[in-house]
Amino acid sequence: MKEALYTFLLLSLFNTVAYADKVLVKIGQSGQVTEQQLEAAMQAAPFATQFPAMDEKDQAYLRGDMLLRMARSEALYQEAVASGKNKSVVFQKEMSNFKTALLAQRYLTNLREQLKVPEQMDKQLMEQTKGNADALIAARSAYIAKNFVALKTLDISLLISQAKVKTYFERLDKTPVTDTVLAEGEGLSIKYGDLIPNNAQGKIDKQRIIEKVNEWVQLILTARAVDEKKENINPQLQEYARNLTTRLLLLEKEKQWIPNKETLTDYFQKHPKIAYIPERRQIGQIVLESQQQAEEMQGRILAGESLFSLAGQYSIDAYGRQRSGDMGWLKEGDASKEIEAAIKTLKDNELSEIIKTDKGWHLIVIVNRKPAEWKDFAAIKDRVRQKLIAEKMTDYLQKVMAKHPLEWKINEHITL
Amino acid sequence: MHLSIPIKKIIIVFCLATLIFSTNLSAGAKPRGRGISNAWEFPPLILNDLKGQQHNLYDWHGKVIMLNFWATWCGPCQIEIPDFITYQARYADKGLQIIGVGLDEIRKLKNYVRTVGINYPILQADPELQYALLNQWGNPYGVLPFTVVIARDGHFVFIQQGILNRHSFDTYVKPLLDVSE
């Protein structure tokens, strides 16, 4: 299977032609990942800018890895739907908030698009920026931005007066309850309970609540002023709903896995190695192509020449040569076992013996080191949490995948 | 992983944030070279392509040349390259010749060309020469991307530090081509 995946990935690497939206894998009853979805994910990935310069094999690996992740996340989504996460009250409420915010954003975008730099002004700007295209773009944006603020303020105050919005912030001075109305207008009512969860305790931050109410009044009014039919918000809503559905499932799982702090401390007791940070060493290295050459370099370094300048000229390791032998900070255990063994007792700034590996003959110096240490629980609490979740997640994913199995469609493409 | 002084980072910062400017050369500034306003009066630019074959920029004289300096690690370079590919495909027979000079490792440049499908020649220059080379062509801070537009007779028309946008292409390059659009 893996081989087929690889072959396919190699074949299909970045054809810049538009992708026909082929299904690459089916998941469970109704899930799938298509070629276009995979491409979109690849271009949004954190490695997207490095990707084009990578070797074919690395690119294929990343694509394959991404495809697997997408298939897994689709399986999780299916599971979340099966357990009704997209029907829950929390889901409904958050979706409604998201929709309001999205429409409000569209309103502002539309408002901004109404603004144009007047022709006369544009001519002036062109003259001022004399063929400097970037400066012209910046000058135009500055003009629009300045006028946008004024337009927005005017527009929103108009909406507020049209809806006859009244606020009752003085009610915050007494003891507000869930049903205390803080703002009211035509078809609009914001209650204390909309902003503050039922079980919230402690002192009220009045200023903060006032800001929130005003923000919500704006959001609701502007969202309402948008012609929803003209705005194609469905794709964004659907994407958000999908992510939210899965997120709610995972939140629930996390609560099951880690019901209290004791779960974490127990796990930490059982896996004390999590707290171990190995020694880190800043390493200088020159790699040579023969024992004889290594001996010659060893002689020159011991006689006073710099390992680093020699590495910059003679090292056969391209990475090392480019960096004049400065290999940076490496953790104990990162290097090959021959090297680890040879430098175990090496003192700082002392030249190692000649070390033979399958890459060549190495001479190494440790320039600096940060000692190994054991952290305490408080310092690595998050790491313990991540480890525990990762462990539980692996098992859980297996169950989910068994329930919503993958059906690869890749073979079909290889024959094309 | 390594500690070497992050010159690359400094360049990236330039590359992303500052000093991005373009100059219409009829309005004043020129590439260096003490008042030289013609590319063919410069010391010849001789570099190897990615197969190791040597080229002289002068080989393309008589065409409208967009000489684009870039590197695979440079984000803004990646933004403009797809446009360049489109220009080259569309205007090759109207006299346009884009030449990329990759200040990067050959392997990375080859991967990049293969992945993105660059349809114009890419020459390679040692990244160590970045400052010297760019300085010579009128880019004293070594900002990437950097593009020099050279007219058919060799004279400099336009230089751009930072992304060369479509507006600039339409304004400064297109009028030099055999197009009546």
Tab-separated table of N, CA, C and O in Angstrom, chain A residues 14 49 52-56 59 131-134 137 282 319 322-323 326-330, chain B residues 1-4 20-22 72 78 105 107-108 111-112 114-116 158 160 165 168 172:
chain	number	residue	atom	x	y	z
A	14	PHE	N	2.702	18.154	-7.950
A	14	PHE	CA	2.566	19.513	-8.434
A	14	PHE	C	2.455	19.675	-9.935
A	14	PHE	O	3.242	20.365	-10.554
A	49	THR	N	6.322	27.170	1.719
A	49	THR	CA	7.329	27.952	0.991
A	49	THR	C	8.617	27.160	0.773
A	49	THR	O	9.328	27.398	-0.187
A	52	PRO	N	8.726	23.687	-2.601
A	52	PRO	CA	9.186	23.555	-3.989
A	52	PRO	C	10.674	23.249	-4.116
A	52	PRO	O	11.091	22.683	-5.109
A	53	ALA	N	11.467	23.609	-3.115
A	53	ALA	CA	12.908	23.406	-3.234
A	53	ALA	C	13.335	22.030	-2.707
A	53	ALA	O	14.508	21.696	-2.733
A	54	MET	N	12.363	21.244	-2.232
A	54	MET	CA	12.718	19.949	-1.655
A	54	MET	C	12.907	18.887	-2.729
A	54	MET	O	12.375	18.982	-3.830
A	55	ASP	N	13.635	17.815	-2.337
A	55	ASP	CA	13.812	16.684	-3.243
A	55	ASP	C	12.480	15.957	-3.425
A	55	ASP	O	11.625	15.996	-2.553
A	56	GLU	N	12.381	15.259	-4.556
A	56	GLU	CA	11.130	14.576	-4.899
A	56	GLU	C	10.651	13.639	-3.802
A	56	GLU	O	9.469	13.584	-3.485
A	59	GLN	N	9.199	15.533	-0.914
A	59	GLN	CA	7.896	16.093	-1.274
A	59	GLN	C	6.826	15.008	-1.219
A	59	GLN	O	5.744	15.206	-0.673
A	131	GLY	N	6.621	56.584	-10.337
A	131	GLY	CA	7.060	55.277	-10.829
A	131	GLY	C	7.415	54.292	-9.736
A	131	GLY	O	7.860	53.188	-10.008
A	132	ASN	N	7.238	54.670	-8.478
A	132	ASN	CA	7.476	53.727	-7.404
A	132	ASN	C	6.150	53.017	-7.096
A	132	ASN	O	5.311	53.514	-6.359
A	133	ALA	N	6.016	51.833	-7.697
A	133	ALA	CA	4.723	51.143	-7.672
A	133	ALA	C	4.273	50.816	-6.255
A	133	ALA	O	3.095	50.922	-5.926
A	134	ASP	N	5.219	50.416	-5.419
A	134	ASP	CA	4.837	50.032	-4.060
A	134	ASP	C	4.372	51.239	-3.256
A	134	ASP	O	3.441	51.159	-2.468
A	137	ILE	N	0.796	52.059	-4.225
A	137	ILE	CA	-0.169	51.167	-3.568
A	137	ILE	C	-0.365	51.597	-2.117
A	137	ILE	O	-1.489	51.682	-1.603
A	282	GLN	N	27.400	22.364	21.651
A	282	GLN	CA	27.651	23.097	20.410
A	282	GLN	C	28.891	22.497	19.777
A	282	GLN	O	29.962	22.493	20.385
A	319	TYR	N	26.924	20.451	4.207
A	319	TYR	CA	26.273	21.281	5.219
A	319	TYR	C	27.322	21.923	6.117
A	319	TYR	O	27.324	23.124	6.362
A	322	GLN	N	29.638	24.523	4.320
A	322	GLN	CA	28.962	25.807	4.110
A	322	GLN	C	28.937	26.626	5.398
A	322	GLN	O	28.974	27.843	5.367
A	323	ARG	N	28.863	25.937	6.524
A	323	ARG	CA	28.785	26.639	7.806
A	323	ARG	C	30.129	26.641	8.527
A	323	ARG	O	30.172	26.783	9.744
A	326	ASP	N	30.568	24.704	11.831
A	326	ASP	CA	29.706	24.951	12.989
A	326	ASP	C	28.413	24.147	12.841
A	326	ASP	O	27.538	24.497	12.070
A	327	MET	N	28.304	23.061	13.579
A	327	MET	CA	27.143	22.181	13.437
A	327	MET	C	25.990	22.603	14.351
A	327	MET	O	24.943	21.961	14.379
A	328	GLY	N	26.215	23.629	15.127
A	328	GLY	CA	25.153	24.126	16.000
A	328	GLY	C	24.998	23.279	17.262
A	328	GLY	O	25.894	22.520	17.626
A	329	TRP	N	23.857	23.447	17.923
A	329	TRP	CA	23.608	22.744	19.192
A	329	TRP	C	22.965	21.400	18.915
A	329	TRP	O	21.909	21.320	18.296
A	330	LEU	N	23.599	20.340	19.389
A	330	LEU	CA	23.044	19.003	19.188
A	330	LEU	C	22.845	18.328	20.543
A	330	LEU	O	23.675	18.469	21.440
B	1	MET	N	19.043	24.618	14.170
B	1	MET	CA	20.062	23.656	14.581
B	1	MET	C	21.448	24.306	14.690
B	1	MET	O	22.179	24.063	15.626
B	2	HIS	N	21.799	25.106	13.736
B	2	HIS	CA	23.162	25.631	13.752
B	2	HIS	C	23.163	27.082	14.200
B	2	HIS	O	22.157	27.762	14.171
B	3	LEU	N	24.361	27.480	14.582
B	3	LEU	CA	24.445	28.780	15.236
B	3	LEU	C	24.946	29.887	14.338
B	3	LEU	O	25.029	31.026	14.763
B	4	SER	N	25.340	29.527	13.140
B	4	SER	CA	26.011	30.514	12.294
B	4	SER	C	25.197	31.801	12.230
B	4	SER	O	23.976	31.777	12.281
B	20	ILE	N	11.541	48.163	0.312
B	20	ILE	CA	11.073	47.609	-0.931
B	20	ILE	C	10.747	48.806	-1.807
B	20	ILE	O	9.826	49.551	-1.520
B	21	PHE	N	11.506	49.008	-2.823
B	21	PHE	CA	11.136	50.124	-3.677
B	21	PHE	C	11.485	49.844	-5.126
B	21	PHE	O	12.267	48.959	-5.442
B	22	SER	N	10.873	50.575	-5.957
B	22	SER	CA	11.128	50.374	-7.368
B	22	SER	C	11.498	51.713	-7.966
B	22	SER	O	11.157	52.753	-7.436
B	72	THR	N	15.441	30.277	-3.190
B	72	THR	CA	14.282	29.432	-2.878
B	72	THR	C	13.729	29.712	-1.476
B	72	THR	O	12.578	29.441	-1.208
B	78	GLN	N	8.741	33.852	-4.261
B	78	GLN	CA	7.798	32.803	-4.661
B	78	GLN	C	6.452	33.382	-5.074
B	78	GLN	O	5.683	32.734	-5.764
B	105	GLU	N	21.608	26.978	-3.587
B	105	GLU	CA	22.225	25.701	-3.963
B	105	GLU	C	21.569	25.158	-5.239
B	105	GLU	O	20.353	25.273	-5.392
B	107	ARG	N	20.925	22.159	-6.151
B	107	ARG	CA	19.924	21.110	-5.915
B	107	ARG	C	18.559	21.733	-5.625
B	107	ARG	O	17.540	21.337	-6.163
B	108	LYS	N	18.560	22.756	-4.759
B	108	LYS	CA	17.296	23.404	-4.405
B	108	LYS	C	16.693	24.124	-5.608
B	108	LYS	O	15.483	24.087	-5.822
B	111	ASN	N	15.124	21.539	-7.883
B	111	ASN	CA	13.839	21.089	-7.326
B	111	ASN	C	12.759	22.131	-7.565
B	111	ASN	O	11.621	21.818	-7.915
B	112	TYR	N	13.151	23.369	-7.357
B	112	TYR	CA	12.174	24.454	-7.490
B	112	TYR	C	11.657	24.550	-8.926
B	112	TYR	O	10.458	24.632	-9.167
B	114	ARG	N	11.627	22.269	-11.187
B	114	ARG	CA	10.814	21.081	-11.494
B	114	ARG	C	9.414	21.224	-10.886
B	114	ARG	O	8.404	20.988	-11.547
B	115	THR	N	9.350	21.660	-9.630
B	115	THR	CA	8.070	21.681	-8.927
B	115	THR	C	7.142	22.756	-9.465
B	115	THR	O	5.953	22.533	-9.664
B	116	VAL	N	7.700	23.934	-9.682
B	116	VAL	CA	6.854	25.064	-10.052
B	116	VAL	C	6.720	25.175	-11.580
B	116	VAL	O	5.797	25.813	-12.077
B	158	PHE	N	14.168	49.940	-15.789
B	158	PHE	CA	13.432	49.897	-14.534
B	158	PHE	C	14.133	48.911	-13.612
B	158	PHE	O	14.581	47.864	-14.057
B	160	GLN	N	13.576	46.990	-9.713
B	160	GLN	CA	12.589	46.757	-8.667
B	160	GLN	C	13.230	45.952	-7.543
B	160	GLN	O	13.673	44.832	-7.744
B	165	ASN	N	5.213	43.920	-9.406
B	165	ASN	CA	3.789	43.608	-9.558
B	165	ASN	C	3.325	43.808	-11.004
B	165	ASN	O	4.049	44.316	-11.857
B	168	SER	N	3.507	47.298	-12.576
B	168	SER	CA	4.833	47.700	-13.057
B	168	SER	C	5.159	47.007	-14.372
B	168	SER	O	5.747	47.605	-15.273
B	172	TYR	N	6.085	49.315	-17.443
B	172	TYR	CA	7.474	49.486	-17.873
B	172	TYR	C	7.959	48.433	-18.862
B	172	TYR	O	8.855	48.685	-19.645
